[in-house]
Amino acid sequence: MSLHEGQKTPVHRPNCFSISDILLSNPPLKTLPTSERPKLQVKKRGRRRLLQDEEQRKARRKAQCKLNQRRYRARQRGIISTLMLETEGLNGHFQDLHDYREFLRHYFLRDTASTWTIWNDPRPLLVAKHLVRAFRSGFALHSYELSNLQESFVRLVCAPDLIAQGATTDGVEALLLQLKRYTSYHGTLEIRSSHVNIVHTPVMDRQANEEKLTWIVAIRGAMRLRISRDTLMLVYPHVLRHHDRIAQRIVGQTIEPEFLTTLYFDTRGKVTKFDQHVDFAGAFIQLLNSMDDVVTLLDGALISSFSELGVDNKSTKESALPLGCKQLSLKFILL
């Protein structure tokens, strides 16, 4: 037995500290005086990085300012455009009121320097000229005030027993209906040119009867009509059903048919008869350049011999359109 046999070999262990030793050696920061507390190491940003951040903020603010300015200018342009349109509409309405006022003044007030007679009555020519001016863009379905003005004019200058085209009864209502249909059945309507001429004047005869004391005024011109989908459904429904090739050629196109309107006046300056003929055939020949296509187009068209739209060729009744076609357009229902 050696000298070291009865002794235990010491075991080397790592340094172990208790929790109390740790707390004593590292007291909490709150217990240390302020001067002895360790300062946190904050990573300082370089001057170049700060300048870059500032430039980015300036660029963002500049871009936002430009965007706000563009939005503001767009809103201002929209407001200006709306005001300009409203101003133009008011100016146009004011001009229409002024024209109608001048018409009424000349229609009712007689010149004191001269006396009106049946042989020098200026009212027939006055009525014909104002008719062209009042309906130069068709019936104003978009404006209640303007359409009411147009309707008042028609009812004023027409006799109660007016014969309007193919209608022998309720002529005033039939005339107003046709004026509305010519406007609503087409995309646009515009009177391009017109010439008002006196065709017949009363004959100075002691034995002159009522027929000889009649003024006849003719209005010649051309109207500009744009063919829309509603036009095909309401005037040329057979083209949509059986002639798609012709329908594709005319839809969206503009025609300029010539027209002749004849007005008959009595001794009171009232319109007793209204005749109108519109040359649709000549206008479509220029558009299609095919007589066969024009014959096919107009053969089944809902246009009477008096150039009335939506009227059955076999009668003067107004129910020419089949029920299915009537339901295709809200405009037809409203009219």
mmCIF file of N, CA and C in Angstrom, residues 121-253:
data_model
loop_
_atom_site.group_PDB
_atom_site.id
_atom_site.type_symbol
_atom_site.label_atom_id
_atom_site.label_comp_id
_atom_site.label_asym_id
_atom_site.label_seq_id
_atom_site.Cartn_x
_atom_site.Cartn_y
_atom_site.Cartn_z
ATOM 1 N N ASP A 121 -100.253 89.851 -94.707
ATOM 2 C CA ASP A 121 -100.057 89.275 -93.372
ATOM 3 C C ASP A 121 -98.642 88.694 -93.264
ATOM 4 N N PRO A 122 -97.811 89.188 -92.319
ATOM 5 C CA PRO A 122 -96.448 88.651 -92.195
ATOM 6 C C PRO A 122 -96.362 87.390 -91.346
ATOM 7 N N ARG A 123 -97.454 86.991 -90.727
ATOM 8 C CA ARG A 123 -97.390 85.878 -89.776
ATOM 9 C C ARG A 123 -97.046 84.529 -90.402
ATOM 10 N N PRO A 124 -97.539 84.174 -91.576
ATOM 11 C CA PRO A 124 -97.151 82.867 -92.140
ATOM 12 C C PRO A 124 -95.641 82.710 -92.309
ATOM 13 N N LEU A 125 -94.996 83.718 -92.845
ATOM 14 C CA LEU A 125 -93.546 83.634 -93.014
ATOM 15 C C LEU A 125 -92.843 83.635 -91.665
ATOM 16 N N LEU A 126 -93.376 84.383 -90.715
ATOM 17 C CA LEU A 126 -92.799 84.434 -89.373
ATOM 18 C C LEU A 126 -92.883 83.073 -88.691
ATOM 19 N N VAL A 127 -94.016 82.407 -88.822
ATOM 20 C CA VAL A 127 -94.200 81.086 -88.208
ATOM 21 C C VAL A 127 -93.259 80.067 -88.832
ATOM 22 N N ALA A 128 -93.130 80.080 -90.146
ATOM 23 C CA ALA A 128 -92.270 79.105 -90.829
ATOM 24 C C ALA A 128 -90.809 79.272 -90.415
ATOM 25 N N LYS A 129 -90.342 80.498 -90.326
ATOM 26 C CA LYS A 129 -88.948 80.736 -89.952
ATOM 27 C C LYS A 129 -88.687 80.334 -88.502
ATOM 28 N N HIS A 130 -89.620 80.641 -87.629
ATOM 29 C CA HIS A 130 -89.409 80.263 -86.225
ATOM 30 C C HIS A 130 -89.529 78.757 -86.029
ATOM 31 N N LEU A 131 -90.325 78.091 -86.852
ATOM 32 C CA LEU A 131 -90.422 76.630 -86.775
ATOM 33 C C LEU A 131 -89.070 75.986 -87.050
ATOM 34 N N VAL A 132 -88.380 76.471 -88.067
ATOM 35 C CA VAL A 132 -87.056 75.932 -88.391
ATOM 36 C C VAL A 132 -86.069 76.237 -87.271
ATOM 37 N N ARG A 133 -86.131 77.442 -86.738
ATOM 38 C CA ARG A 133 -85.188 77.832 -85.694
ATOM 39 C C ARG A 133 -85.446 77.078 -84.388
ATOM 40 N N ALA A 134 -86.712 76.895 -84.030
ATOM 41 C CA ALA A 134 -87.042 76.239 -82.765
ATOM 42 C C ALA A 134 -86.707 74.755 -82.775
ATOM 43 N N PHE A 135 -86.813 74.106 -83.948
ATOM 44 C CA PHE A 135 -86.575 72.663 -84.037
ATOM 45 C C PHE A 135 -85.321 72.356 -84.857
ATOM 46 N N ARG A 136 -84.334 73.227 -84.800
ATOM 47 C CA ARG A 136 -83.099 73.009 -85.560
ATOM 48 C C ARG A 136 -82.329 71.797 -85.055
ATOM 49 N N SER A 137 -82.533 71.413 -83.789
ATOM 50 C CA SER A 137 -81.891 70.211 -83.237
ATOM 51 C C SER A 137 -82.920 69.183 -82.801
ATOM 52 N N GLY A 138 -84.087 69.245 -83.374
ATOM 53 C CA GLY A 138 -85.134 68.302 -83.029
ATOM 54 C C GLY A 138 -85.896 68.725 -81.792
ATOM 55 N N PHE A 139 -86.685 67.797 -81.280
ATOM 56 C CA PHE A 139 -87.463 68.060 -80.073
ATOM 57 C C PHE A 139 -86.548 67.918 -78.858
ATOM 58 N N ALA A 140 -86.582 68.897 -77.976
ATOM 59 C CA ALA A 140 -85.658 68.935 -76.828
ATOM 60 C C ALA A 140 -86.147 67.999 -75.725
ATOM 61 N N LEU A 141 -85.969 66.703 -75.924
ATOM 62 C CA LEU A 141 -86.401 65.733 -74.919
ATOM 63 C C LEU A 141 -85.550 65.787 -73.662
ATOM 64 N N HIS A 142 -84.349 66.354 -73.750
ATOM 65 C CA HIS A 142 -83.439 66.399 -72.607
ATOM 66 C C HIS A 142 -83.751 67.535 -71.649
ATOM 67 N N SER A 143 -84.585 68.482 -72.055
ATOM 68 C CA SER A 143 -84.867 69.669 -71.247
ATOM 69 C C SER A 143 -86.372 69.874 -71.166
ATOM 70 N N TYR A 144 -86.886 69.860 -69.954
ATOM 71 C CA TYR A 144 -88.320 70.073 -69.777
ATOM 72 C C TYR A 144 -88.704 71.500 -70.150
ATOM 73 N N GLU A 145 -87.876 72.470 -69.769
ATOM 74 C CA GLU A 145 -88.205 73.866 -70.054
ATOM 75 C C GLU A 145 -88.237 74.132 -71.552
ATOM 76 N N LEU A 146 -87.205 73.656 -72.263
ATOM 77 C CA LEU A 146 -87.134 73.920 -73.696
ATOM 78 C C LEU A 146 -88.203 73.148 -74.463
ATOM 79 N N SER A 147 -88.445 71.895 -74.085
ATOM 80 C CA SER A 147 -89.491 71.124 -74.766
ATOM 81 C C SER A 147 -90.868 71.728 -74.512
ATOM 82 N N ASN A 148 -91.087 72.254 -73.319
ATOM 83 C CA ASN A 148 -92.351 72.920 -73.030
ATOM 84 C C ASN A 148 -92.513 74.173 -73.875
ATOM 85 N N LEU A 149 -91.393 74.867 -74.121
ATOM 86 C CA LEU A 149 -91.423 76.054 -74.975
ATOM 87 C C LEU A 149 -91.771 75.671 -76.413
ATOM 88 N N GLN A 150 -91.167 74.589 -76.904
ATOM 89 C CA GLN A 150 -91.462 74.132 -78.260
ATOM 90 C C GLN A 150 -92.921 73.693 -78.404
ATOM 91 N N GLU A 151 -93.406 72.967 -77.418
ATOM 92 C CA GLU A 151 -94.794 72.503 -77.484
ATOM 93 C C GLU A 151 -95.774 73.674 -77.419
ATOM 94 N N SER A 152 -95.460 74.679 -76.612
ATOM 95 C CA SER A 152 -96.320 75.864 -76.542
ATOM 96 C C SER A 152 -96.388 76.569 -77.886
ATOM 97 N N PHE A 153 -95.254 76.627 -78.580
ATOM 98 C CA PHE A 153 -95.236 77.260 -79.897
ATOM 99 C C PHE A 153 -96.117 76.501 -80.888
ATOM 100 N N VAL A 154 -96.008 75.175 -80.899
ATOM 101 C CA VAL A 154 -96.797 74.372 -81.839
ATOM 102 C C VAL A 154 -98.288 74.537 -81.561
ATOM 103 N N ARG A 155 -98.675 74.487 -80.305
ATOM 104 C CA ARG A 155 -100.093 74.615 -79.971
ATOM 105 C C ARG A 155 -100.619 76.020 -80.256
ATOM 106 N N LEU A 156 -99.741 77.001 -80.199
ATOM 107 C CA LEU A 156 -100.170 78.373 -80.455
ATOM 108 C C LEU A 156 -100.459 78.614 -81.926
ATOM 109 N N VAL A 157 -99.579 78.132 -82.807
ATOM 110 C CA VAL A 157 -99.685 78.493 -84.224
ATOM 111 C C VAL A 157 -100.539 77.521 -85.019
ATOM 112 N N CYS A 158 -100.928 76.395 -84.431
ATOM 113 C CA CYS A 158 -101.720 75.403 -85.168
ATOM 114 C C CYS A 158 -103.198 75.533 -84.815
ATOM 115 N N ALA A 159 -104.020 75.347 -85.824
ATOM 116 C CA ALA A 159 -105.466 75.360 -85.612
ATOM 117 C C ALA A 159 -105.897 74.082 -84.901
ATOM 118 N N PRO A 160 -106.979 74.129 -84.116
ATOM 119 C CA PRO A 160 -107.425 72.920 -83.400
ATOM 120 C C PRO A 160 -107.744 71.756 -84.326
ATOM 121 N N ASP A 161 -108.245 72.046 -85.518
ATOM 122 C CA ASP A 161 -108.592 70.986 -86.471
ATOM 123 C C ASP A 161 -107.472 70.753 -87.481
ATOM 124 N N LEU A 162 -106.252 70.873 -87.042
ATOM 125 C CA LEU A 162 -105.089 70.706 -87.924
ATOM 126 C C LEU A 162 -105.075 69.319 -88.559
ATOM 127 N N ILE A 163 -104.758 69.288 -89.843
ATOM 128 C CA ILE A 163 -104.512 68.028 -90.555
ATOM 129 C C ILE A 163 -102.999 67.885 -90.688
ATOM 130 N N ALA A 164 -102.437 66.968 -89.934
ATOM 131 C CA ALA A 164 -100.987 66.796 -89.896
ATOM 132 C C ALA A 164 -100.606 65.505 -90.599
ATOM 133 N N GLN A 165 -100.009 65.626 -91.775
ATOM 134 C CA GLN A 165 -99.558 64.476 -92.544
ATOM 135 C C GLN A 165 -100.711 63.501 -92.755
ATOM 136 N N GLY A 166 -100.618 62.303 -92.182
ATOM 137 C CA GLY A 166 -101.675 61.328 -92.404
ATOM 138 C C GLY A 166 -102.768 61.347 -91.366
ATOM 139 N N ALA A 167 -102.653 62.198 -90.348
ATOM 140 C CA ALA A 167 -103.642 62.238 -89.273
ATOM 141 C C ALA A 167 -104.713 63.266 -89.596
ATOM 142 N N THR A 168 -105.942 62.813 -89.735
ATOM 143 C CA THR A 168 -107.062 63.721 -90.012
ATOM 144 C C THR A 168 -107.748 64.183 -88.738
ATOM 145 N N THR A 169 -107.475 63.526 -87.615
ATOM 146 C CA THR A 169 -108.007 63.937 -86.314
ATOM 147 C C THR A 169 -106.857 64.030 -85.323
ATOM 148 N N ASP A 170 -107.038 64.894 -84.323
ATOM 149 C CA ASP A 170 -105.984 65.119 -83.324
ATOM 150 C C ASP A 170 -104.667 65.453 -84.010
ATOM 151 N N GLY A 171 -104.744 66.382 -84.940
ATOM 152 C CA GLY A 171 -103.557 66.703 -85.730
ATOM 153 C C GLY A 171 -102.429 67.299 -84.926
ATOM 154 N N VAL A 172 -102.753 68.120 -83.920
ATOM 155 C CA VAL A 172 -101.698 68.745 -83.115
ATOM 156 C C VAL A 172 -100.929 67.682 -82.338
ATOM 157 N N GLU A 173 -101.652 66.747 -81.725
ATOM 158 C CA GLU A 173 -100.988 65.679 -80.966
ATOM 159 C C GLU A 173 -100.174 64.789 -81.898
ATOM 160 N N ALA A 174 -100.704 64.508 -83.073
ATOM 161 C CA ALA A 174 -99.967 63.679 -84.033
ATOM 162 C C ALA A 174 -98.691 64.370 -84.495
ATOM 163 N N LEU A 175 -98.760 65.682 -84.705
ATOM 164 C CA LEU A 175 -97.568 66.421 -85.120
ATOM 165 C C LEU A 175 -96.514 66.421 -84.025
ATOM 166 N N LEU A 176 -96.921 66.654 -82.782
ATOM 167 C CA LEU A 176 -95.972 66.627 -81.667
ATOM 168 C C LEU A 176 -95.349 65.243 -81.513
ATOM 169 N N LEU A 177 -96.145 64.199 -81.706
ATOM 170 C CA LEU A 177 -95.620 62.837 -81.599
ATOM 171 C C LEU A 177 -94.558 62.570 -82.654
ATOM 172 N N GLN A 178 -94.796 63.020 -83.879
ATOM 173 C CA GLN A 178 -93.815 62.798 -84.939
ATOM 174 C C GLN A 178 -92.540 63.601 -84.702
ATOM 175 N N LEU A 179 -92.670 64.807 -84.189
ATOM 176 C CA LEU A 179 -91.481 65.600 -83.863
ATOM 177 C C LEU A 179 -90.642 64.898 -82.794
ATOM 178 N N LYS A 180 -91.300 64.315 -81.816
ATOM 179 C CA LYS A 180 -90.581 63.582 -80.771
ATOM 180 C C LYS A 180 -89.952 62.305 -81.326
ATOM 181 N N ARG A 181 -90.658 61.615 -82.204
ATOM 182 C CA ARG A 181 -90.126 60.357 -82.731
ATOM 183 C C ARG A 181 -88.925 60.585 -83.644
ATOM 184 N N TYR A 182 -88.977 61.605 -84.457
ATOM 185 C CA TYR A 182 -87.828 61.877 -85.313
ATOM 186 C C TYR A 182 -86.578 62.124 -84.473
ATOM 187 N N THR A 183 -86.756 62.695 -83.289
ATOM 188 C CA THR A 183 -85.609 62.964 -82.420
ATOM 189 C C THR A 183 -85.179 61.723 -81.653
ATOM 190 N N SER A 184 -86.131 61.033 -81.025
ATOM 191 C CA SER A 184 -85.780 59.908 -80.157
ATOM 192 C C SER A 184 -85.434 58.647 -80.930
ATOM 193 N N TYR A 185 -85.930 58.499 -82.150
ATOM 194 C CA TYR A 185 -85.654 57.301 -82.931
ATOM 195 C C TYR A 185 -84.289 57.349 -83.610
ATOM 196 N N HIS A 186 -83.608 58.471 -83.555
ATOM 197 C CA HIS A 186 -82.285 58.603 -84.162
ATOM 198 C C HIS A 186 -81.272 59.044 -83.103
ATOM 199 N N GLY A 187 -80.009 58.708 -83.361
ATOM 200 C CA GLY A 187 -78.970 59.102 -82.419
ATOM 201 C C GLY A 187 -78.850 60.608 -82.307
ATOM 202 N N THR A 188 -78.828 61.295 -83.437
ATOM 203 C CA THR A 188 -78.794 62.754 -83.474
ATOM 204 C C THR A 188 -79.673 63.237 -84.616
ATOM 205 N N LEU A 189 -80.183 64.448 -84.456
ATOM 206 C CA LEU A 189 -80.970 65.088 -85.506
ATOM 207 C C LEU A 189 -80.557 66.547 -85.569
ATOM 208 N N GLU A 190 -80.318 67.010 -86.779
ATOM 209 C CA GLU A 190 -79.907 68.402 -86.964
ATOM 210 C C GLU A 190 -80.374 68.876 -88.337
ATOM 211 N N ILE A 191 -80.979 70.053 -88.349
ATOM 212 C CA ILE A 191 -81.389 70.670 -89.608
ATOM 213 C C ILE A 191 -80.166 71.356 -90.200
ATOM 214 N N ARG A 192 -79.678 70.830 -91.312
ATOM 215 C CA ARG A 192 -78.437 71.333 -91.893
ATOM 216 C C ARG A 192 -78.646 72.639 -92.649
ATOM 217 N N SER A 193 -79.668 72.710 -93.457
ATOM 218 C CA SER A 193 -79.927 73.915 -94.242
ATOM 219 C C SER A 193 -81.411 73.983 -94.546
ATOM 220 N N SER A 194 -81.903 75.179 -94.742
ATOM 221 C CA SER A 194 -83.326 75.331 -95.022
ATOM 222 C C SER A 194 -83.557 76.644 -95.753
ATOM 223 N N HIS A 195 -84.568 76.634 -96.594
ATOM 224 C CA HIS A 195 -84.980 77.820 -97.343
ATOM 225 C C HIS A 195 -86.496 77.921 -97.231
ATOM 226 N N VAL A 196 -86.965 79.080 -96.810
ATOM 227 C CA VAL A 196 -88.393 79.321 -96.633
ATOM 228 C C VAL A 196 -88.882 80.171 -97.795
ATOM 229 N N ASN A 197 -89.877 79.663 -98.502
ATOM 230 C CA ASN A 197 -90.427 80.365 -99.663
ATOM 231 C C ASN A 197 -91.944 80.405 -99.573
ATOM 232 N N ILE A 198 -92.514 81.494 -100.064
ATOM 233 C CA ILE A 198 -93.968 81.621 -100.145
ATOM 234 C C ILE A 198 -94.423 81.035 -101.477
ATOM 235 N N VAL A 199 -95.249 80.010 -101.401
ATOM 236 C CA VAL A 199 -95.717 79.329 -102.606
ATOM 237 C C VAL A 199 -96.986 79.975 -103.144
ATOM 238 N N HIS A 200 -97.860 80.360 -102.248
ATOM 239 C CA HIS A 200 -99.150 80.921 -102.679
ATOM 240 C C HIS A 200 -99.573 82.006 -101.698
ATOM 241 N N THR A 201 -100.108 83.084 -102.245
ATOM 242 C CA THR A 201 -100.654 84.176 -101.441
ATOM 243 C C THR A 201 -102.115 84.382 -101.816
ATOM 244 N N PRO A 202 -102.916 84.939 -100.924
ATOM 245 C CA PRO A 202 -104.338 85.151 -101.237
ATOM 246 C C PRO A 202 -104.534 86.052 -102.451
ATOM 247 N N VAL A 203 -105.573 85.749 -103.177
ATOM 248 C CA VAL A 203 -105.914 86.507 -104.379
ATOM 249 C C VAL A 203 -106.888 87.619 -104.000
ATOM 250 N N MET A 204 -106.578 88.827 -104.446
ATOM 251 C CA MET A 204 -107.448 89.966 -104.149
ATOM 252 C C MET A 204 -108.654 89.931 -105.087
ATOM 253 N N ASP A 205 -109.703 89.341 -104.597
ATOM 254 C CA ASP A 205 -110.919 89.183 -105.390
ATOM 255 C C ASP A 205 -112.114 89.353 -104.457
ATOM 256 N N ARG A 206 -113.078 90.112 -104.901
ATOM 257 C CA ARG A 206 -114.250 90.342 -104.073
ATOM 258 C C ARG A 206 -115.020 89.056 -103.823
ATOM 259 N N GLN A 207 -114.977 88.163 -104.767
ATOM 260 C CA GLN A 207 -115.707 86.905 -104.633
ATOM 261 C C GLN A 207 -114.795 85.760 -104.165
ATOM 262 N N ALA A 208 -113.664 86.122 -103.584
ATOM 263 C CA ALA A 208 -112.715 85.094 -103.140
ATOM 264 C C ALA A 208 -113.306 84.296 -101.986
ATOM 265 N N ASN A 209 -113.191 82.978 -102.075
ATOM 266 C CA ASN A 209 -113.662 82.124 -100.993
ATOM 267 C C ASN A 209 -112.516 81.830 -100.028
ATOM 268 N N GLU A 210 -112.806 80.982 -99.051
ATOM 269 C CA GLU A 210 -111.813 80.695 -98.010
ATOM 270 C C GLU A 210 -110.580 80.008 -98.575
ATOM 271 N N GLU A 211 -110.734 79.163 -99.599
ATOM 272 C CA GLU A 211 -109.588 78.459 -100.165
ATOM 273 C C GLU A 211 -108.632 79.421 -100.851
ATOM 274 N N LYS A 212 -109.165 80.444 -101.489
ATOM 275 C CA LYS A 212 -108.292 81.400 -102.161
ATOM 276 C C LYS A 212 -107.605 82.339 -101.176
ATOM 277 N N LEU A 213 -108.175 82.478 -99.969
ATOM 278 C CA LEU A 213 -107.570 83.324 -98.943
ATOM 279 C C LEU A 213 -106.636 82.493 -98.070
ATOM 280 N N THR A 214 -105.802 81.709 -98.675
ATOM 281 C CA THR A 214 -104.900 80.804 -97.963
ATOM 282 C C THR A 214 -103.455 81.102 -98.331
ATOM 283 N N TRP A 215 -102.635 81.194 -97.303
ATOM 284 C CA TRP A 215 -101.194 81.313 -97.504
ATOM 285 C C TRP A 215 -100.585 79.914 -97.500
ATOM 286 N N ILE A 216 -99.680 79.667 -98.443
ATOM 287 C CA ILE A 216 -98.955 78.394 -98.489
ATOM 288 C C ILE A 216 -97.464 78.712 -98.477
ATOM 289 N N VAL A 217 -96.781 78.173 -97.485
ATOM 290 C CA VAL A 217 -95.349 78.417 -97.310
ATOM 291 C C VAL A 217 -94.624 77.079 -97.361
ATOM 292 N N ALA A 218 -93.552 77.014 -98.120
ATOM 293 C CA ALA A 218 -92.757 75.783 -98.264
ATOM 294 C C ALA A 218 -91.394 75.966 -97.604
ATOM 295 N N ILE A 219 -90.966 74.937 -96.899
ATOM 296 C CA ILE A 219 -89.648 74.913 -96.253
ATOM 297 C C ILE A 219 -88.862 73.766 -96.874
ATOM 298 N N ARG A 220 -87.786 74.090 -97.535
ATOM 299 C CA ARG A 220 -86.918 73.075 -98.148
ATOM 300 C C ARG A 220 -85.576 73.067 -97.430
ATOM 301 N N GLY A 221 -85.039 71.867 -97.262
ATOM 302 C CA GLY A 221 -83.748 71.767 -96.604
ATOM 303 C C GLY A 221 -83.289 70.327 -96.511
ATOM 304 N N ALA A 222 -82.324 70.103 -95.645
ATOM 305 C CA ALA A 222 -81.790 68.757 -95.406
ATOM 306 C C ALA A 222 -81.586 68.583 -93.912
ATOM 307 N N MET A 223 -81.864 67.397 -93.444
ATOM 308 C CA MET A 223 -81.653 67.083 -92.036
ATOM 309 C C MET A 223 -80.565 66.023 -91.909
ATOM 310 N N ARG A 224 -79.823 66.101 -90.835
ATOM 311 C CA ARG A 224 -78.728 65.165 -90.570
ATOM 312 C C ARG A 224 -79.191 64.191 -89.491
ATOM 313 N N LEU A 225 -79.257 62.902 -89.843
ATOM 314 C CA LEU A 225 -79.748 61.865 -88.943
ATOM 315 C C LEU A 225 -78.686 60.787 -88.764
ATOM 316 N N ARG A 226 -78.432 60.405 -87.519
ATOM 317 C CA ARG A 226 -77.505 59.300 -87.256
ATOM 318 C C ARG A 226 -78.314 58.046 -86.926
ATOM 319 N N ILE A 227 -78.021 56.971 -87.648
ATOM 320 C CA ILE A 227 -78.740 55.710 -87.468
ATOM 321 C C ILE A 227 -78.178 54.992 -86.246
ATOM 322 N N SER A 228 -79.017 54.755 -85.263
ATOM 323 C CA SER A 228 -78.600 54.066 -84.047
ATOM 324 C C SER A 228 -79.253 52.681 -83.979
ATOM 325 N N ARG A 229 -78.947 51.960 -82.922
ATOM 326 C CA ARG A 229 -79.580 50.648 -82.718
ATOM 327 C C ARG A 229 -81.086 50.803 -82.525
ATOM 328 N N ASP A 230 -81.487 51.853 -81.828
ATOM 329 C CA ASP A 230 -82.916 52.115 -81.654
ATOM 330 C C ASP A 230 -83.595 52.382 -82.986
ATOM 331 N N THR A 231 -82.886 53.047 -83.899
ATOM 332 C CA THR A 231 -83.464 53.311 -85.217
ATOM 333 C C THR A 231 -83.814 52.007 -85.918
ATOM 334 N N LEU A 232 -82.910 51.039 -85.853
ATOM 335 C CA LEU A 232 -83.172 49.751 -86.498
ATOM 336 C C LEU A 232 -84.327 49.021 -85.827
ATOM 337 N N MET A 233 -84.383 49.063 -84.506
ATOM 338 C CA MET A 233 -85.436 48.335 -83.802
ATOM 339 C C MET A 233 -86.808 48.954 -84.020
ATOM 340 N N LEU A 234 -86.863 50.286 -84.134
ATOM 341 C CA LEU A 234 -88.148 50.974 -84.158
ATOM 342 C C LEU A 234 -88.617 51.358 -85.552
ATOM 343 N N VAL A 235 -87.711 51.462 -86.510
ATOM 344 C CA VAL A 235 -88.093 51.866 -87.862
ATOM 345 C C VAL A 235 -87.806 50.763 -88.878
ATOM 346 N N TYR A 236 -86.713 50.032 -88.691
ATOM 347 C CA TYR A 236 -86.331 48.981 -89.648
ATOM 348 C C TYR A 236 -86.162 47.643 -88.922
ATOM 349 N N PRO A 237 -87.179 47.150 -88.228
ATOM 350 C CA PRO A 237 -87.010 45.905 -87.459
ATOM 351 C C PRO A 237 -86.758 44.691 -88.336
ATOM 352 N N HIS A 238 -87.249 44.696 -89.567
ATOM 353 C CA HIS A 238 -87.047 43.544 -90.454
ATOM 354 C C HIS A 238 -85.576 43.386 -90.828
ATOM 355 N N VAL A 239 -84.822 44.489 -90.814
ATOM 356 C CA VAL A 239 -83.395 44.412 -91.135
ATOM 357 C C VAL A 239 -82.647 43.668 -90.038
ATOM 358 N N LEU A 240 -83.005 43.921 -88.792
ATOM 359 C CA LEU A 240 -82.354 43.214 -87.690
ATOM 360 C C LEU A 240 -82.662 41.723 -87.717
ATOM 361 N N ARG A 241 -83.853 41.372 -88.131
ATOM 362 C CA ARG A 241 -84.253 39.963 -88.102
ATOM 363 C C ARG A 241 -83.729 39.167 -89.290
ATOM 364 N N HIS A 242 -83.674 39.782 -90.475
ATOM 365 C CA HIS A 242 -83.409 38.997 -91.678
ATOM 366 C C HIS A 242 -82.242 39.504 -92.523
ATOM 367 N N HIS A 243 -81.740 40.695 -92.270
ATOM 368 C CA HIS A 243 -80.705 41.263 -93.141
ATOM 369 C C HIS A 243 -79.589 41.863 -92.279
ATOM 370 N N ASP A 244 -78.851 40.983 -91.644
ATOM 371 C CA ASP A 244 -77.797 41.445 -90.740
ATOM 372 C C ASP A 244 -76.705 42.199 -91.493
ATOM 373 N N ARG A 245 -76.440 41.833 -92.725
ATOM 374 C CA ARG A 245 -75.392 42.508 -93.497
ATOM 375 C C ARG A 245 -75.726 43.984 -93.700
ATOM 376 N N ILE A 246 -76.973 44.269 -94.045
ATOM 377 C CA ILE A 246 -77.387 45.663 -94.230
ATOM 378 C C ILE A 246 -77.382 46.397 -92.889
ATOM 379 N N ALA A 247 -77.801 45.698 -91.840
ATOM 380 C CA ALA A 247 -77.813 46.329 -90.516
ATOM 381 C C ALA A 247 -76.415 46.755 -90.099
ATOM 382 N N GLN A 248 -75.420 45.897 -90.353
ATOM 383 C CA GLN A 248 -74.048 46.239 -89.997
ATOM 384 C C GLN A 248 -73.533 47.424 -90.809
ATOM 385 N N ARG A 249 -74.030 47.597 -92.000
ATOM 386 C CA ARG A 249 -73.548 48.686 -92.859
ATOM 387 C C ARG A 249 -74.136 50.043 -92.472
ATOM 388 N N ILE A 250 -75.343 50.060 -91.940
ATOM 389 C CA ILE A 250 -75.988 51.354 -91.695
ATOM 390 C C ILE A 250 -75.959 51.784 -90.237
ATOM 391 N N VAL A 251 -75.799 50.856 -89.293
ATOM 392 C CA VAL A 251 -75.818 51.256 -87.889
ATOM 393 C C VAL A 251 -74.603 52.131 -87.592
ATOM 394 N N GLY A 252 -74.833 53.216 -86.913
ATOM 395 C CA GLY A 252 -73.777 54.166 -86.592
ATOM 396 C C GLY A 252 -73.465 55.155 -87.691
ATOM 397 N N GLN A 253 -74.060 54.978 -88.870
ATOM 398 C CA GLN A 253 -73.805 55.882 -89.990
ATOM 399 C C GLN A 253 -74.750 57.086 -89.932
#
